[in-house]
Coordinates of C-alpha atoms and ligand atoms in Angstrom, one line a residue:
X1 CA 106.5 90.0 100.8
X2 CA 107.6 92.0 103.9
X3 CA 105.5 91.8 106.9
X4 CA 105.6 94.0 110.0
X5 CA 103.5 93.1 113.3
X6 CA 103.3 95.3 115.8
X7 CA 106.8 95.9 115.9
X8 CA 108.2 97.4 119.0
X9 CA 112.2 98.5 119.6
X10 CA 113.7 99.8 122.9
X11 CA 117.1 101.2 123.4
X12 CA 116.9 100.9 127.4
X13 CA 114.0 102.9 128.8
X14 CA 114.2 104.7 125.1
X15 CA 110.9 103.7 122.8
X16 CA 111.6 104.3 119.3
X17 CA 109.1 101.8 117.8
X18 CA 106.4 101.6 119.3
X19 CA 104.0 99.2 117.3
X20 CA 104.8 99.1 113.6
X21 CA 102.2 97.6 110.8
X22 CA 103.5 97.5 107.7
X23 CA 103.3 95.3 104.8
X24 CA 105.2 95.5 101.7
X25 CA 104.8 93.4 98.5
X26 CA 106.9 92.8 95.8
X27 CA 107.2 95.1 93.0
X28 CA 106.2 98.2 95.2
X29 CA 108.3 100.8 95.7
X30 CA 107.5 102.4 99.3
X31 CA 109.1 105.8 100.8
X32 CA 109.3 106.2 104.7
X33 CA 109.3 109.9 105.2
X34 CA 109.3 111.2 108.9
X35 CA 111.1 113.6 110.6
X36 CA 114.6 112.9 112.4
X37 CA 115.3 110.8 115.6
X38 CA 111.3 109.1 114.3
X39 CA 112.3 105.4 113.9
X40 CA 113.1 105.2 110.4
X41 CA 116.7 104.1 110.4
X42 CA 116.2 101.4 113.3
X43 CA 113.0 100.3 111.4
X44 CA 114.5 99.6 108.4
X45 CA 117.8 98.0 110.3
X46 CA 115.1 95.6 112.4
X47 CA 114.4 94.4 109.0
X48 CA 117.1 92.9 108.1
X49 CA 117.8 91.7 111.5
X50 CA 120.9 94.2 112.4
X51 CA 118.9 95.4 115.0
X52 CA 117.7 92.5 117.5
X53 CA 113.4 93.7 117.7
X54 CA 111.9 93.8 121.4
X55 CA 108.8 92.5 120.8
X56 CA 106.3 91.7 117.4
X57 CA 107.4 90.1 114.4
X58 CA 109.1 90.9 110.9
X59 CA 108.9 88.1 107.9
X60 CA 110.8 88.2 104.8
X61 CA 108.9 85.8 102.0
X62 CA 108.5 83.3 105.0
X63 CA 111.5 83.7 106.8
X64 CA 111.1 85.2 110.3
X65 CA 113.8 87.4 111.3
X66 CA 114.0 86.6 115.2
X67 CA 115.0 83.0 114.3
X68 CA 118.4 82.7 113.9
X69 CA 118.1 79.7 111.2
X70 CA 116.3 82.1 109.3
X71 CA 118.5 85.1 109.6
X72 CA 120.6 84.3 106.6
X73 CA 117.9 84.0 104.0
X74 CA 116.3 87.2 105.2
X75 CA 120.0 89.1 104.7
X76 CA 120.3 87.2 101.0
X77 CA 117.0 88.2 100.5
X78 CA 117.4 92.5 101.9
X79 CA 120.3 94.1 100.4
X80 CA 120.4 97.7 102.2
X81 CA 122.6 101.0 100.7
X82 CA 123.2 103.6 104.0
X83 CA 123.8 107.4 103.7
X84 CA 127.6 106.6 104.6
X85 CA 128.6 104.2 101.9
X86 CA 130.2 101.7 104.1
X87 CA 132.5 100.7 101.4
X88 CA 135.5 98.5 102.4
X89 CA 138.3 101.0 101.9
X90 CA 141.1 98.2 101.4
X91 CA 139.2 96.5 98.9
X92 CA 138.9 97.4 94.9
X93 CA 135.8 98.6 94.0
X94 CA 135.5 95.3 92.3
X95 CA 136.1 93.4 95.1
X96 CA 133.5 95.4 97.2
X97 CA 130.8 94.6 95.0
X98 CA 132.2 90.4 94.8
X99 CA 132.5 89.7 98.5
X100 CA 129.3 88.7 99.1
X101 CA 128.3 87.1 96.1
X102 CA 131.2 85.2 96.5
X103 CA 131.0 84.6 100.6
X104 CA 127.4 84.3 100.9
X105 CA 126.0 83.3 97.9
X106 CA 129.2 80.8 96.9
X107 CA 129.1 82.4 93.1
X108 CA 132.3 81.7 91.5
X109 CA 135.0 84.5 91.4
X110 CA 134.0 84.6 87.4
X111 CA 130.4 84.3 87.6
X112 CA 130.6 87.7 90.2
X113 CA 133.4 89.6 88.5
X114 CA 130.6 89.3 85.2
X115 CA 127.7 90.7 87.3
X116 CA 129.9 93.4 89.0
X117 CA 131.1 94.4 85.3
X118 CA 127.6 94.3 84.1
X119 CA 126.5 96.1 87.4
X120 CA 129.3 98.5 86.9
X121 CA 128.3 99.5 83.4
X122 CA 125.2 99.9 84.4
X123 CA 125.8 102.7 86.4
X124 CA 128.5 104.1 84.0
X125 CA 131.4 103.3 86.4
X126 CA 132.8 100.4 84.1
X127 CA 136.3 102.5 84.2
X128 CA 136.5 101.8 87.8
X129 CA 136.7 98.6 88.5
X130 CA 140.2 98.6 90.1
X131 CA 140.5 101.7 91.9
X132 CA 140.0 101.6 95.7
X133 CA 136.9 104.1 97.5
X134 CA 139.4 106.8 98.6
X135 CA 139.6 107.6 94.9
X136 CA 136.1 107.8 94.0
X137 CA 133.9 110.7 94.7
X138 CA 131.0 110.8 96.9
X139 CA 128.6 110.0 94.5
X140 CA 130.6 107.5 92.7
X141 CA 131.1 105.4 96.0
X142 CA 127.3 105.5 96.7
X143 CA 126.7 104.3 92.7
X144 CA 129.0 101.4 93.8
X145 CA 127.2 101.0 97.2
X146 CA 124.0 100.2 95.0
X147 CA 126.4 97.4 93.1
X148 CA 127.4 96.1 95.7
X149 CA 123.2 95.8 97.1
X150 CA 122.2 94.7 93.5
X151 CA 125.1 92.1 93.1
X152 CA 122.9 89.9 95.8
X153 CA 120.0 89.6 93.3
X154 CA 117.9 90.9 96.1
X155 CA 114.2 90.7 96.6
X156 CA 113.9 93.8 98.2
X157 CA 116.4 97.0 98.2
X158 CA 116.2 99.0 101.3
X159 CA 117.8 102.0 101.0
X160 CA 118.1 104.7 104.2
X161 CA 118.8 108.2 103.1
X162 CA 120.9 107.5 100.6
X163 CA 121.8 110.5 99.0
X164 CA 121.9 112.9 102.3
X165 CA 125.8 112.9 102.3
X166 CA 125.9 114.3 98.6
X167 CA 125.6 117.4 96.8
X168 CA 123.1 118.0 94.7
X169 CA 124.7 117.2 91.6
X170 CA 125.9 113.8 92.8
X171 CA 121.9 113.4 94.7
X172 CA 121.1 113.8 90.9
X173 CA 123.2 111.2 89.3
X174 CA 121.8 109.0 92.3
X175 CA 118.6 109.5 92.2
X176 CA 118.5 109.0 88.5
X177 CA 120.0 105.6 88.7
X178 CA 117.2 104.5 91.6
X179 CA 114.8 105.9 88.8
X180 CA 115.4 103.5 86.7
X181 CA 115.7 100.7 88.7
X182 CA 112.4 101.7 90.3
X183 CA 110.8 101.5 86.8
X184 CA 112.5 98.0 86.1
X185 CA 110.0 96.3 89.0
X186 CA 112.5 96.2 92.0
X187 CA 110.9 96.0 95.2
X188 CA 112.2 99.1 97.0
X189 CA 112.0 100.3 100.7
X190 CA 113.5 103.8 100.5
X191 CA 113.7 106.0 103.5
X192 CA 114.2 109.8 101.8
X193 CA 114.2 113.4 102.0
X194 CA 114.1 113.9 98.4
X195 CA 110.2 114.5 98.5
X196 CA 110.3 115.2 94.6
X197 CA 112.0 112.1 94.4
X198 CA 109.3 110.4 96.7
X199 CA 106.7 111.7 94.9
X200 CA 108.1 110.5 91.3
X201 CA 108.6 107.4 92.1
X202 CA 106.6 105.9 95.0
X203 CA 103.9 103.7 95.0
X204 CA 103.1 104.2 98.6
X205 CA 103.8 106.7 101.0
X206 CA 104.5 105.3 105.0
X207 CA 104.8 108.9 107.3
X208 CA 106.6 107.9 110.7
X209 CA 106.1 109.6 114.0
X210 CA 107.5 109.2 117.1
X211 CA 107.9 105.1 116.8
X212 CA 104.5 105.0 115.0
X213 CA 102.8 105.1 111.3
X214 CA 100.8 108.4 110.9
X215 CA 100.3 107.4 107.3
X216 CA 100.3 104.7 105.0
X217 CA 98.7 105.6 101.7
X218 CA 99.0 105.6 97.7
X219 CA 101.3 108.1 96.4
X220 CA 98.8 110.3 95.1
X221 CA 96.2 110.5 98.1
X222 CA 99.3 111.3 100.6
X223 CA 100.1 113.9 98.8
X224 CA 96.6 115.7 97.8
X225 CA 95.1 117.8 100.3
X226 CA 92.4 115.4 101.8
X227 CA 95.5 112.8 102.6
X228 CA 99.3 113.8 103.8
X229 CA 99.1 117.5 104.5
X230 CA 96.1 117.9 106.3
X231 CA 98.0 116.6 109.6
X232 CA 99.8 119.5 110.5
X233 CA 102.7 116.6 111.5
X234 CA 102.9 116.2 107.8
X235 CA 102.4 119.4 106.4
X236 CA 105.2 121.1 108.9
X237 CA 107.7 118.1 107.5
X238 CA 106.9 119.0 103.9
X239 CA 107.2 122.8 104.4
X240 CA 110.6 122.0 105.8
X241 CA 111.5 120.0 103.3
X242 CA 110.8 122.9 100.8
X243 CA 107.4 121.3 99.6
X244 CA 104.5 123.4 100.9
Ligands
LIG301 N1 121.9 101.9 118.9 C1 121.1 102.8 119.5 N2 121.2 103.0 120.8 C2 120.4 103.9 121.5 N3 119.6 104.7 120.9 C3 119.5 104.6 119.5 C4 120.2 103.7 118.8 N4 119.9 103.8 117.5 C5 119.0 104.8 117.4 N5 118.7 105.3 118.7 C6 117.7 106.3 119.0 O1 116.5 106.0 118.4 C7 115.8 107.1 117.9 C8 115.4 106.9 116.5 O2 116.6 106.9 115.7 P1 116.6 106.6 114.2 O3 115.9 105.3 113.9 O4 118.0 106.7 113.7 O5 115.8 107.8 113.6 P2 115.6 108.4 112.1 O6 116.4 107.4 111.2 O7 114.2 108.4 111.9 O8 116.3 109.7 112.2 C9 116.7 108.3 118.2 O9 116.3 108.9 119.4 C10 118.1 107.7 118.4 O10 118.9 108.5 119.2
LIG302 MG1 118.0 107.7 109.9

């Protein structure tokens, strides 16, 4: 489990969060909308403790993200995909997705090349094993960005707008793949644009605002009528999205 206690993060005399209460179990899949500049990204990078929090508290399963013994065990435990890839572009795609199974979680180099493979496959990218990012398209780099999460055996997958750098061809052959690994029980924290997506494949729905939660509710009841849009907050973010 995830909690958030009123979470607070400065930059300077910048607020961005400004009391965040969250909790996420495992087995839920939860997608942070909110407009840009709202929080989201440094939320989700307080969580797994790339961001240092200025005041409140975040635990992973027990392990509080302030301490510095614990930090480790919260990273095993969050594996996060960003909107820019951030593969290692001298390494093989095979050695991208190995490094920390290998570094972190001491695996030996066979028991991680087997997981990579079956990883690989998984996302229909078996072919690719030895080619380096340059080569790969955009939506073939964030496929390998989600091996490279998954090869941790997280808890929880955070992901943070994933599929914004990517056409909409490639945002399908993501999405698709998040589909199904949304269906197999994976805990996922997934910040998105995609509201169709959202919508398919949510259990809960968190709406950020300025540093704050507007809304925190089941899929459904955030997006009837009585829930999401009647805050006109919500309802201009999904008419901009293209979801009146
Ligand atoms: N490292 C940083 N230093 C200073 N300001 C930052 C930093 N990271 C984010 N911000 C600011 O925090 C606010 C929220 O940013 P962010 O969490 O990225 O929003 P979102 O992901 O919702 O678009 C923005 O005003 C942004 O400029
Ligand atoms: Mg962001």
């Amino acid at each position: 489990m995830i909690e958030i206690h009123k979470l607070h993060k400065d930059f300077g005399a910048l607020k961005v969060l400004k009391g965040v209460d969250l909790s996420i179990k495992e087995g839920e899949v939860v997608s942070i909308l909110g407009g840009s500049g709202s929080g989201k990204s440094t939320m989700m990078r307080c969580i797994n403790g790339l961001e240092e929090i200025t005041s409140g508290k975040i635990i992973v399963d027990n392990f509080d993200v302030s301490n510095k013994n614990d930090l480790q065990e919260v990273r095993k435990r969050c594996s996060t995909v960003f909107q820019q890839f951030d593969l290692y572009p001298h390494l093989s795609v095979l050695d991208n997705i190995t490094l920390a199974p290998i570094s972190v979680l001491a695996k030996s180099k066979e028991e991680a090349n087997n997981k990579a493979m079956e990883l690989l496959k998984s996302v229909a990218l078996e072919d690719k094993e030895s080619v380096y990012p340059a080569q790969l398209s955009g939506g073939q780099k964030q496929r390998i960005g989600i091996c490279r999460a998954l090869a941790m055996s997280p808890n929880y997958l955070l992901l943070d707008e994933v599929t914004s750098s990517l056409d909409p061809e490639m945002t399908a052959e993501v999405l698709e793949i998040l589909k199904v690994l949304a269906s197999q029980g994976i805990t996922m924290i997934s910040v998105t644009h995609e509201i169709e997506f959202a919508r398919e494949i949510s259990d809960r729905i968190v709406f950020l605002d300025d540093g704050k939660i507007l809304k925190d509710l089941p899929k459904d009841e955030f997006f009837s009528d009585v829930g999401g849009k009647s805050d006109p907050r919500i309802a201009k973010f999904l008419s901009k999205m293209g979801n009146q």
